Amino acid sequence: VQLQASGGGLVQAGGSLRLSCAVSGLTFFNYAVGWFRQAPGKERELVTAISKSGTSTYFADSVKGRFTISRDNAKNTVYLQMNSLKPEDTAVYWCAAAAVVAYWSAPNLASEYDYWGQGTQVTVSS
């Protein structure tokens, strides 16, 4: 199983980035996918998650209205569109996949995720 995150980089405050998470080696439509991040000196946190059907999503309060998550089950890929970026969004971002039964389930605990990708760095300059 592989989760390949890409799209990180350096951007100015107010700018945008789109992260992609390409998944292989599992039956993608059976998995919810989440994006986590960890900033230096802080705990890892769930940023957003999307159900296997794509019909349910979760967003941390800190990113509501700025970030969107979507999935393309034909391409086994999840996208995280990040707009109006702030310096406090600077972190390493990981995508992770969780095997779920309910089509609406978008887990919000790291312990519920079965597979993790490598991180991608997002740096927002002020």
N, CA, C and O atoms as a DFTB+ gen file, in Angstrom:
504 C
 N C O
     1  1       0.858      -1.180       0.000
     2  2       0.000       0.000       0.000
     3  2       0.900       1.238       0.000
     4  3       1.874       1.330       0.747
     5  1       0.534       2.178      -0.863
     6  2       1.286       3.437      -0.915
     7  2       0.337       4.612      -0.964
     8  3      -0.653       4.603      -1.696
     9  1       0.651       5.625      -0.176
    10  2      -0.014       6.907      -0.261
    11  2       1.057       7.932      -0.560
    12  3       1.962       8.158       0.243
    13  1       0.947       8.549      -1.720
    14  2       1.968       9.485      -2.177
    15  2       1.410      10.899      -2.138
    16  3       0.575      11.272      -2.963
    17  1       1.878      11.680      -1.176
    18  2       1.434      13.066      -1.061
    19  2       2.368      13.966      -1.866
    20  3       3.583      13.769      -1.883
    21  1       1.788      14.938      -2.518
    22  2       2.579      15.888      -3.297
    23  2       1.884      17.239      -3.319
    24  3       0.720      17.363      -2.937
    25  1       2.618      18.253      -3.772
    26  2       2.029      19.569      -3.940
    27  2       2.421      20.591      -2.896
    28  3       2.028      21.753      -2.989
    29  1       3.188      20.178      -1.906
    30  2       3.630      21.138      -0.906
    31  2       4.625      22.123      -1.481
    32  3       5.099      21.969      -2.607
    33  1       4.934      23.138      -0.690
    34  2       5.894      24.123      -1.143
    35  2       5.849      25.370      -0.302
    36  3       5.280      25.388       0.789
    37  1       6.458      26.416      -0.826
    38  2       6.514      27.712      -0.163
    39  2       5.571      28.670      -0.854
    40  3       5.596      28.803      -2.078
    41  1       4.738      29.339      -0.075
    42  2       3.768      30.277      -0.632
    43  2       3.636      31.455       0.318
    44  3       3.847      31.324       1.523
    45  1       3.286      32.597      -0.234
    46  2       3.063      33.767       0.605
    47  2       1.694      33.701       1.258
    48  3       0.781      33.049       0.752
    49  1       1.562      34.377       2.377
    50  2       0.272      34.456       3.050
    51  2      -0.778      34.984       2.086
    52  3      -0.534      35.923       1.327
    53  1      -1.948      34.365       2.131
    54  2      -3.015      34.721       1.217
    55  2      -3.027      33.900      -0.052
    56  3      -3.994      33.940      -0.814
    57  1      -1.973      33.165      -0.282
    58  2      -1.874      32.345      -1.482
    59  2      -2.572      31.008      -1.340
    60  3      -3.237      30.728      -0.342
    61  1      -2.400      30.185      -2.377
    62  2      -3.072      28.886      -2.433
    63  2      -2.089      27.779      -2.803
    64  3      -1.077      28.005      -3.466
    65  1      -2.421      26.597      -2.356
    66  2      -1.716      25.383      -2.761
    67  2      -2.742      24.267      -2.881
    68  3      -3.774      24.286      -2.210
    69  1      -2.454      23.300      -3.735
    70  2      -3.279      22.108      -3.798
    71  2      -2.399      20.890      -3.554
    72  3      -1.444      20.635      -4.287
    73  1      -2.738      20.153      -2.520
    74  2      -2.048      18.904      -2.231
    75  2      -2.809      17.753      -2.862
    76  3      -4.038      17.764      -2.935
    77  1      -2.061      16.767      -3.315
    78  2      -2.655      15.553      -3.868
    79  2      -2.164      14.357      -3.074
    80  3      -1.034      14.341      -2.585
    81  1      -3.017      13.367      -2.951
    82  2      -2.658      12.116      -2.292
    83  2      -3.062      10.985      -3.225
    84  3      -4.243      10.661      -3.352
    85  1      -2.081      10.395      -3.869
    86  2      -2.328       9.294      -4.793
    87  2      -2.181       7.980      -4.034
    88  3      -1.155       7.730      -3.401
    89  1      -3.203       7.153      -4.102
    90  2      -3.260       5.926      -3.311
    91  2      -3.185       4.712      -4.220
    92  3      -3.833       4.672      -5.266
    93  1      -2.399       3.727      -3.824
    94  2      -2.320       2.485      -4.586
    95  2      -2.180       1.318      -3.629
    96  3      -1.766       1.478      -2.480
    97  1      -2.533       0.143      -4.124
    98  2      -2.358      -1.069      -3.335
    99  2      -3.519      -1.430      -2.433
   100  3      -3.425      -2.383      -1.660
   101  1      -4.618      -0.683      -2.517
   102  2      -5.811      -1.034      -1.747
   103  2      -7.039      -0.685      -2.573
   104  3      -6.954      -0.012      -3.601
   105  1      -8.190      -1.164      -2.092
   106  2      -9.445      -0.879      -2.786
   107  2      -9.907       0.497      -2.341
   108  3     -10.557       0.653      -1.307
   109  1      -9.558       1.485      -3.144
   110  2      -9.663       2.889      -2.734
   111  2     -11.065       3.265      -2.283
   112  3     -11.221       4.007      -1.314
   113  1     -12.091       2.763      -2.971
   114  2     -13.446       3.214      -2.636
   115  2     -13.963       2.622      -1.332
   116  3     -15.082       2.925      -0.918
   117  1     -13.165       1.782      -0.680
   118  2     -13.524       1.269       0.648
   119  2     -12.904       2.070       1.779
   120  3     -13.080       1.739       2.951
   121  1     -12.173       3.130       1.426
   122  2     -11.413       3.878       2.414
   123  2     -11.796       5.350       2.463
   124  3     -11.923       6.017       1.436
   125  1     -11.976       5.838       3.692
   126  2     -12.001       7.277       3.909
   127  2     -10.552       7.775       3.931
   128  3      -9.628       7.019       4.232
   129  1     -10.373       9.041       3.613
   130  2      -9.026       9.609       3.582
   131  2      -8.998      10.903       4.383
   132  3      -9.914      11.721       4.296
   133  1      -7.957      11.074       5.147
   134  2      -7.790      12.286       5.931
   135  2      -6.452      12.938       5.665
   136  3      -5.497      12.292       5.233
   137  1      -6.402      14.227       5.931
   138  2      -5.147      14.976       5.895
   139  2      -4.843      15.450       7.317
   140  3      -5.677      16.071       7.976
   141  1      -3.648      15.146       7.763
   142  2      -3.175      15.576       9.068
   143  2      -2.016      16.544       8.861
   144  3      -1.406      16.586       7.792
   145  1      -1.725      17.316       9.898
   146  2      -0.547      18.181       9.821
   147  2       0.080      18.296      11.203
   148  3      -0.569      18.101      12.231
   149  1       1.362      18.619      11.186
   150  2       2.083      18.853      12.433
   151  2       3.067      19.987      12.223
   152  3       3.935      19.934      11.353
   153  1       2.908      21.004      13.036
   154  2       3.823      22.147      13.017
   155  2       4.892      21.928      14.079
   156  3       4.668      21.185      15.034
   157  1       6.041      22.558      13.927
   158  2       7.104      22.401      14.921
   159  2       6.622      22.750      16.323
   160  3       6.032      23.807      16.546
   161  1       6.879      21.863      17.249
   162  2       6.503      22.112      18.631
   163  2       5.045      21.893      18.956
   164  3       4.607      22.135      20.081
   165  1       4.286      21.433      17.965
   166  2       2.851      21.215      18.189
   167  2       2.496      19.751      17.936
   168  3       3.255      19.008      17.313
   169  1       1.348      19.365      18.423
   170  2       0.872      18.002      18.206
   171  2       0.290      17.868      16.806
   172  3      -0.157      18.843      16.201
   173  1       0.309      16.646      16.312
   174  2      -0.338      16.365      15.037
   175  2      -1.839      16.579      15.175
   176  3      -2.431      16.233      16.197
   177  1      -2.442      17.142      14.156
   178  2      -3.884      17.384      14.189
   179  2      -4.506      16.991      12.855
   180  3      -3.876      17.057      11.799
   181  1      -5.755      16.585      12.946
   182  2      -6.516      16.301      11.727
   183  2      -6.983      17.618      11.131
   184  3      -7.597      18.439      11.813
   185  1      -6.693      17.808       9.878
   186  2      -7.107      19.023       9.174
   187  2      -8.471      18.818       8.522
   188  3      -9.375      19.639       8.674
   189  1      -8.602      17.727       7.806
   190  2      -9.828      17.444       7.078
   191  2      -9.897      15.969       6.738
   192  3      -8.871      15.290       6.681
   193  1     -11.094      15.476       6.514
   194  2     -11.276      14.088       6.109
   195  2     -12.476      14.000       5.185
   196  3     -13.384      14.829       5.233
   197  1     -12.460      12.969       4.336
   198  2     -13.558      12.765       3.398
   199  2     -13.952      11.295       3.430
   200  3     -13.096      10.411       3.477
   201  1     -15.244      11.047       3.403
   202  2     -15.751       9.679       3.447
   203  2     -15.442       8.949       2.150
   204  3     -15.033       9.555       1.159
   205  1     -15.646       7.635       2.174
   206  2     -15.322       6.858       0.975
   207  2     -16.225       7.215      -0.186
   208  3     -15.832       7.103      -1.347
   209  1     -17.428       7.642       0.127
   210  2     -18.362       8.042      -0.930
   211  2     -18.111       9.466      -1.413
   212  3     -18.575       9.861      -2.482
   213  1     -17.375      10.229      -0.614
   214  2     -17.158      11.633      -0.940
   215  2     -18.290      12.541      -0.510
   216  3     -18.243      13.749      -0.743
   217  1     -19.313      11.970       0.120
   218  2     -20.492      12.759       0.476
   219  2     -20.397      13.413       1.842
   220  3     -21.170      14.320       2.150
   221  1     -19.461      12.968       2.661
   222  2     -19.290      13.550       3.990
   223  2     -17.864      14.030       4.168
   224  3     -16.909      13.380       3.741
   225  1     -17.742      15.181       4.809
   226  2     -16.417      15.736       5.067
   227  2     -16.347      16.282       6.485
   228  3     -17.363      16.573       7.116
   229  1     -15.130      16.409       6.960
   230  2     -14.853      17.015       8.254
   231  2     -13.753      18.051       8.042
   232  3     -12.811      17.830       7.281
   233  1     -13.890      19.180       8.725
   234  2     -12.845      20.201       8.679
   235  2     -12.564      20.695      10.092
   236  3     -13.488      20.905      10.878
   237  1     -11.318      20.875      10.403
   238  2     -10.953      21.534      11.650
   239  2     -11.439      22.981      11.601
   240  3     -11.475      23.593      10.534
   241  1     -11.805      23.511      12.736
   242  2     -12.321      24.887      12.781
   243  2     -11.331      25.875      12.176
   244  3     -11.726      26.867      11.562
   245  1     -10.052      25.599      12.353
   246  2      -9.026      26.541      11.908
   247  2      -8.939      26.666      10.384
   248  3      -8.337      27.610       9.874
   249  1      -9.537      25.718       9.656
   250  2      -9.419      25.768       8.194
   251  2     -10.769      25.874       7.494
   252  3     -10.827      25.969       6.268
   253  1     -11.845      25.859       8.259
   254  2     -13.173      25.955       7.651
   255  2     -13.303      27.226       6.829
   256  3     -12.904      28.311       7.255
   257  1     -13.866      27.066       5.649
   258  2     -14.046      28.202       4.761
   259  2     -12.837      28.520       3.908
   260  3     -12.930      29.315       2.973
   261  1     -11.696      27.909       4.218
   262  2     -10.474      28.155       3.439
   263  2      -9.997      26.919       2.689
   264  3      -9.452      27.028       1.591
   265  1     -10.196      25.755       3.273
   266  2      -9.733      24.502       2.673
   267  2     -10.929      23.707       2.165
   268  3     -12.013      23.747       2.748
   269  1     -10.719      22.997       1.091
   270  2     -11.708      22.038       0.607
   271  2     -11.015      20.719       0.320
   272  3      -9.828      20.683      -0.004
   273  1     -11.766      19.642       0.444
   274  2     -11.234      18.318       0.164
   275  2     -12.147      17.647      -0.855
   276  3     -13.367      17.806      -0.814
   277  1     -11.549      16.908      -1.751
   278  2     -12.328      16.186      -2.755
   279  2     -11.587      14.905      -3.104
   280  3     -10.406      14.750      -2.796
   281  1     -12.295      13.996      -3.749
   282  2     -11.665      12.744      -4.155
   283  2     -12.149      12.358      -5.532
   284  3     -13.282      12.637      -5.923
   285  1     -11.260      11.709      -6.255
   286  2     -11.569      11.171      -7.567
   287  2     -11.333       9.667      -7.480
   288  3     -10.196       9.205      -7.573
   289  1     -12.397       8.916      -7.303
   290  2     -12.241       7.476      -7.117
   291  2     -11.741       6.775      -8.386
   292  3     -11.184       5.680      -8.309
   293  1     -11.934       7.390      -9.528
   294  2     -11.416       6.811     -10.766
   295  2      -9.895       6.917     -10.843
   296  3      -9.239       6.107     -11.497
   297  1      -9.345       7.923     -10.166
   298  2      -7.896       8.150     -10.183
   299  2      -7.232       7.749      -8.868
   300  3      -6.022       7.908      -8.708
   301  1      -8.030       7.226      -7.917
   302  2      -7.491       6.850      -6.602
   303  2      -6.713       8.000      -5.964
   304  3      -5.623       7.812      -5.423
   305  1      -7.290       9.175      -6.040
   306  2      -6.592      10.368      -5.567
   307  2      -7.529      11.268      -4.757
   308  3      -8.705      11.433      -5.081
   309  1      -6.969      11.835      -3.705
   310  2      -7.674      12.825      -2.892
   311  2      -6.913      14.143      -3.008
   312  3      -5.683      14.175      -3.028
   313  1      -7.678      15.223      -3.083
   314  2      -7.091      16.553      -3.233
   315  2      -7.440      17.431      -2.034
   316  3      -8.555      17.384      -1.514
   317  1      -6.485      18.215      -1.616
   318  2      -6.712      19.209      -0.571
   319  2      -6.382      20.570      -1.160
   320  3      -5.218      20.897      -1.393
   321  1      -7.421      21.356      -1.396
   322  2      -7.238      22.713      -1.910
   323  2      -7.172      23.666      -0.732
   324  3      -8.100      23.751       0.072
   325  1      -6.064      24.380      -0.644
   326  2      -5.840      25.285       0.485
   327  2      -5.766      26.712      -0.047
   328  3      -4.853      27.065      -0.793
   329  1      -6.734      27.516       0.345
   330  2      -6.792      28.913      -0.068
   331  2      -6.601      29.824       1.136
   332  3      -6.713      29.392       2.283
   333  1      -6.315      31.079       0.860
   334  2      -6.142      32.075       1.924
   335  2      -5.202      31.559       3.008
   336  3      -5.495      31.642       4.201
   337  1      -4.092      31.036       2.573
   338  2      -3.155      30.427       3.520
   339  2      -2.577      31.450       4.488
   340  3      -2.348      32.611       4.148
   341  1      -2.354      30.974       5.696
   342  2      -1.824      31.799       6.774
   343  2      -0.497      31.213       7.253
   344  3      -0.256      30.020       7.072
   345  1       0.355      32.014       7.850
   346  2       1.608      31.468       8.385
   347  2       1.372      30.312       9.354
   348  3       2.190      29.397       9.436
   349  1       0.273      30.347      10.078
   350  2      -0.003      29.257      11.034
   351  2      -0.409      27.959      10.347
   352  3      -0.571      26.941      11.019
   353  1      -0.573      27.966       9.050
   354  2      -0.814      26.731       8.304
   355  2       0.497      26.005       7.988
   356  3       0.484      24.882       7.484
   357  1       1.615      26.645       8.282
   358  2       2.916      26.023       8.044
   359  2       3.053      24.750       8.861
   360  3       2.909      24.765      10.083
   361  1       3.333      23.654       8.178
   362  2       3.418      22.349       8.837
   363  2       3.822      21.300       7.806
   364  3       3.859      21.552       6.601
   365  1       4.121      20.124       8.326
   366  2       4.220      18.946       7.462
   367  2       2.819      18.351       7.380
   368  3       2.153      18.164       8.398
   369  1       2.381      18.058       6.167
   370  2       1.051      17.504       5.927
   371  2       1.184      16.039       5.478
   372  3       2.011      15.712       4.627
   373  1       0.358      15.173       6.064
   374  2       0.294      13.761       5.685
   375  2      -1.124      13.404       5.259
   376  3      -2.093      13.945       5.793
   377  1      -1.242      12.508       4.312
   378  2      -2.546      11.907       4.046
   379  2      -2.545      10.495       4.624
   380  3      -1.504       9.849       4.740
   381  1      -3.727      10.043       4.977
   382  2      -3.875       8.726       5.584
   383  2      -5.202       8.123       5.152
   384  3      -6.149       8.847       4.843
   385  1      -5.268       6.803       5.130
   386  2      -6.468       6.092       4.683
   387  2      -7.001       5.215       5.802
   388  3      -6.246       4.550       6.511
   389  1      -8.327       5.231       5.943
   390  2      -8.993       4.450       6.978
   391  2     -10.039       3.542       6.343
   392  3     -10.911       4.003       5.606
   393  1      -9.943       2.245       6.635
   394  2     -10.954       1.312       6.151
   395  2     -12.244       1.556       6.923
   396  3     -12.253       1.495       8.153
   397  1     -13.316       1.827       6.218
   398  2     -14.596       2.118       6.865
   399  2     -15.700       1.303       6.219
   400  3     -15.605       0.885       5.065
   401  1     -16.744       1.091       6.996
   402  2     -17.909       0.366       6.475
   403  2     -18.960       1.352       5.979
   404  3     -19.457       1.240       4.858
   405  1     -19.286       2.311       6.822
   406  2     -20.329       3.267       6.474
   407  2     -19.860       4.214       5.379
   408  3     -18.750       4.743       5.433
   409  1     -20.714       4.420       4.388
   410  2     -20.308       5.264       3.262
   411  2     -20.113       6.710       3.678
   412  3     -19.424       7.469       2.997
   413  1     -20.732       7.101       4.825
   414  2     -20.664       8.490       5.271
   415  2     -19.551       8.744       6.291
   416  3     -19.356       9.882       6.719
   417  1     -18.833       7.713       6.676
   418  2     -17.851       7.832       7.759
   419  2     -16.604       8.590       7.314
   420  3     -15.994       8.256       6.298
   421  1     -16.231       9.614       8.082
   422  2     -14.993      10.367       7.852
   423  2     -14.288      10.451       9.205
   424  3     -14.474      11.427       9.932
   425  1     -13.490       9.455       9.553
   426  2     -12.904       9.378      10.896
   427  2     -12.082      10.604      11.262
   428  3     -11.424      11.201      10.410
   429  1     -12.127      10.973      12.541
   430  2     -11.362      12.143      12.958
   431  2     -10.310      11.826      14.012
   432  3      -9.760      12.738      14.629
   433  1     -10.022      10.538      14.226
   434  2      -8.950      10.150      15.131
   435  2      -7.824       9.487      14.352
   436  3      -8.064       8.646      13.485
   437  1      -6.593       9.875      14.669
   438  2      -5.451       9.296      13.964
   439  2      -5.406       7.784      14.125
   440  3      -4.972       7.071      13.221
   441  1      -5.857       7.295      15.282
   442  2      -5.815       5.861      15.552
   443  2      -6.744       5.066      14.644
   444  3      -6.607       3.848      14.528
   445  1      -7.679       5.741      14.006
   446  2      -8.616       5.054      13.115
   447  2      -8.052       4.866      11.706
   448  3      -8.659       4.187      10.878
   449  1      -6.914       5.454      11.441
   450  2      -6.330       5.387      10.100
   451  2      -5.321       4.246      10.016
   452  3      -4.487       4.057      10.902
   453  1      -5.425       3.496       8.926
   454  2      -4.641       2.278       8.775
   455  2      -3.340       2.474       8.018
   456  3      -2.339       1.817       8.301
   457  1      -3.363       3.376       7.063
   458  2      -2.187       3.574       6.217
   459  2      -1.868       5.059       6.129
   460  3      -2.758       5.908       6.085
   461  1      -0.581       5.342       6.105
   462  2      -0.107       6.722       6.081
   463  2       0.899       6.904       4.951
   464  3       1.671       6.004       4.619
   465  1       0.862       8.093       4.376
   466  2       1.854       8.446       3.374
   467  2       3.003       9.195       4.011
   468  3       3.022       9.437       5.218
   469  1       3.961       9.556       3.174
   470  2       5.054      10.394       3.673
   471  2       4.546      11.832       3.719
   472  3       3.571      12.165       3.044
   473  1       5.170      12.656       4.479
   474  2       4.716      14.029       4.624
   475  2       5.190      14.925       3.502
   476  3       6.170      14.637       2.816
   477  1       4.467      16.019       3.334
   478  2       4.891      17.050       2.397
   479  2       4.877      18.379       3.140
   480  3       3.922      18.690       3.852
   481  1       5.923      19.149       2.972
   482  2       6.074      20.386       3.725
   483  2       5.302      21.515       3.060
   484  3       5.390      21.727       1.851
   485  1       4.548      22.229       3.877
   486  2       3.880      23.449       3.437
   487  2       4.417      24.590       4.294
   488  3       4.346      24.540       5.522
   489  1       4.947      25.604       3.651
   490  2       5.483      26.761       4.360
   491  2       4.806      28.012       3.832
   492  3       4.822      28.287       2.632
   493  1       4.211      28.767       4.747
   494  2       3.523      29.994       4.378
   495  2       4.279      31.160       4.989
   496  3       4.395      31.265       6.210
   497  1       4.784      32.022       4.149
   498  2       5.553      33.168       4.631
   499  2       4.642      34.374       4.838
   500  3       3.650      34.558       4.132
   501  1       5.000      35.175       5.809
   502  2       4.172      36.352       6.127
   503  2       4.612      37.561       5.324
   504  3       4.032      38.638       5.460
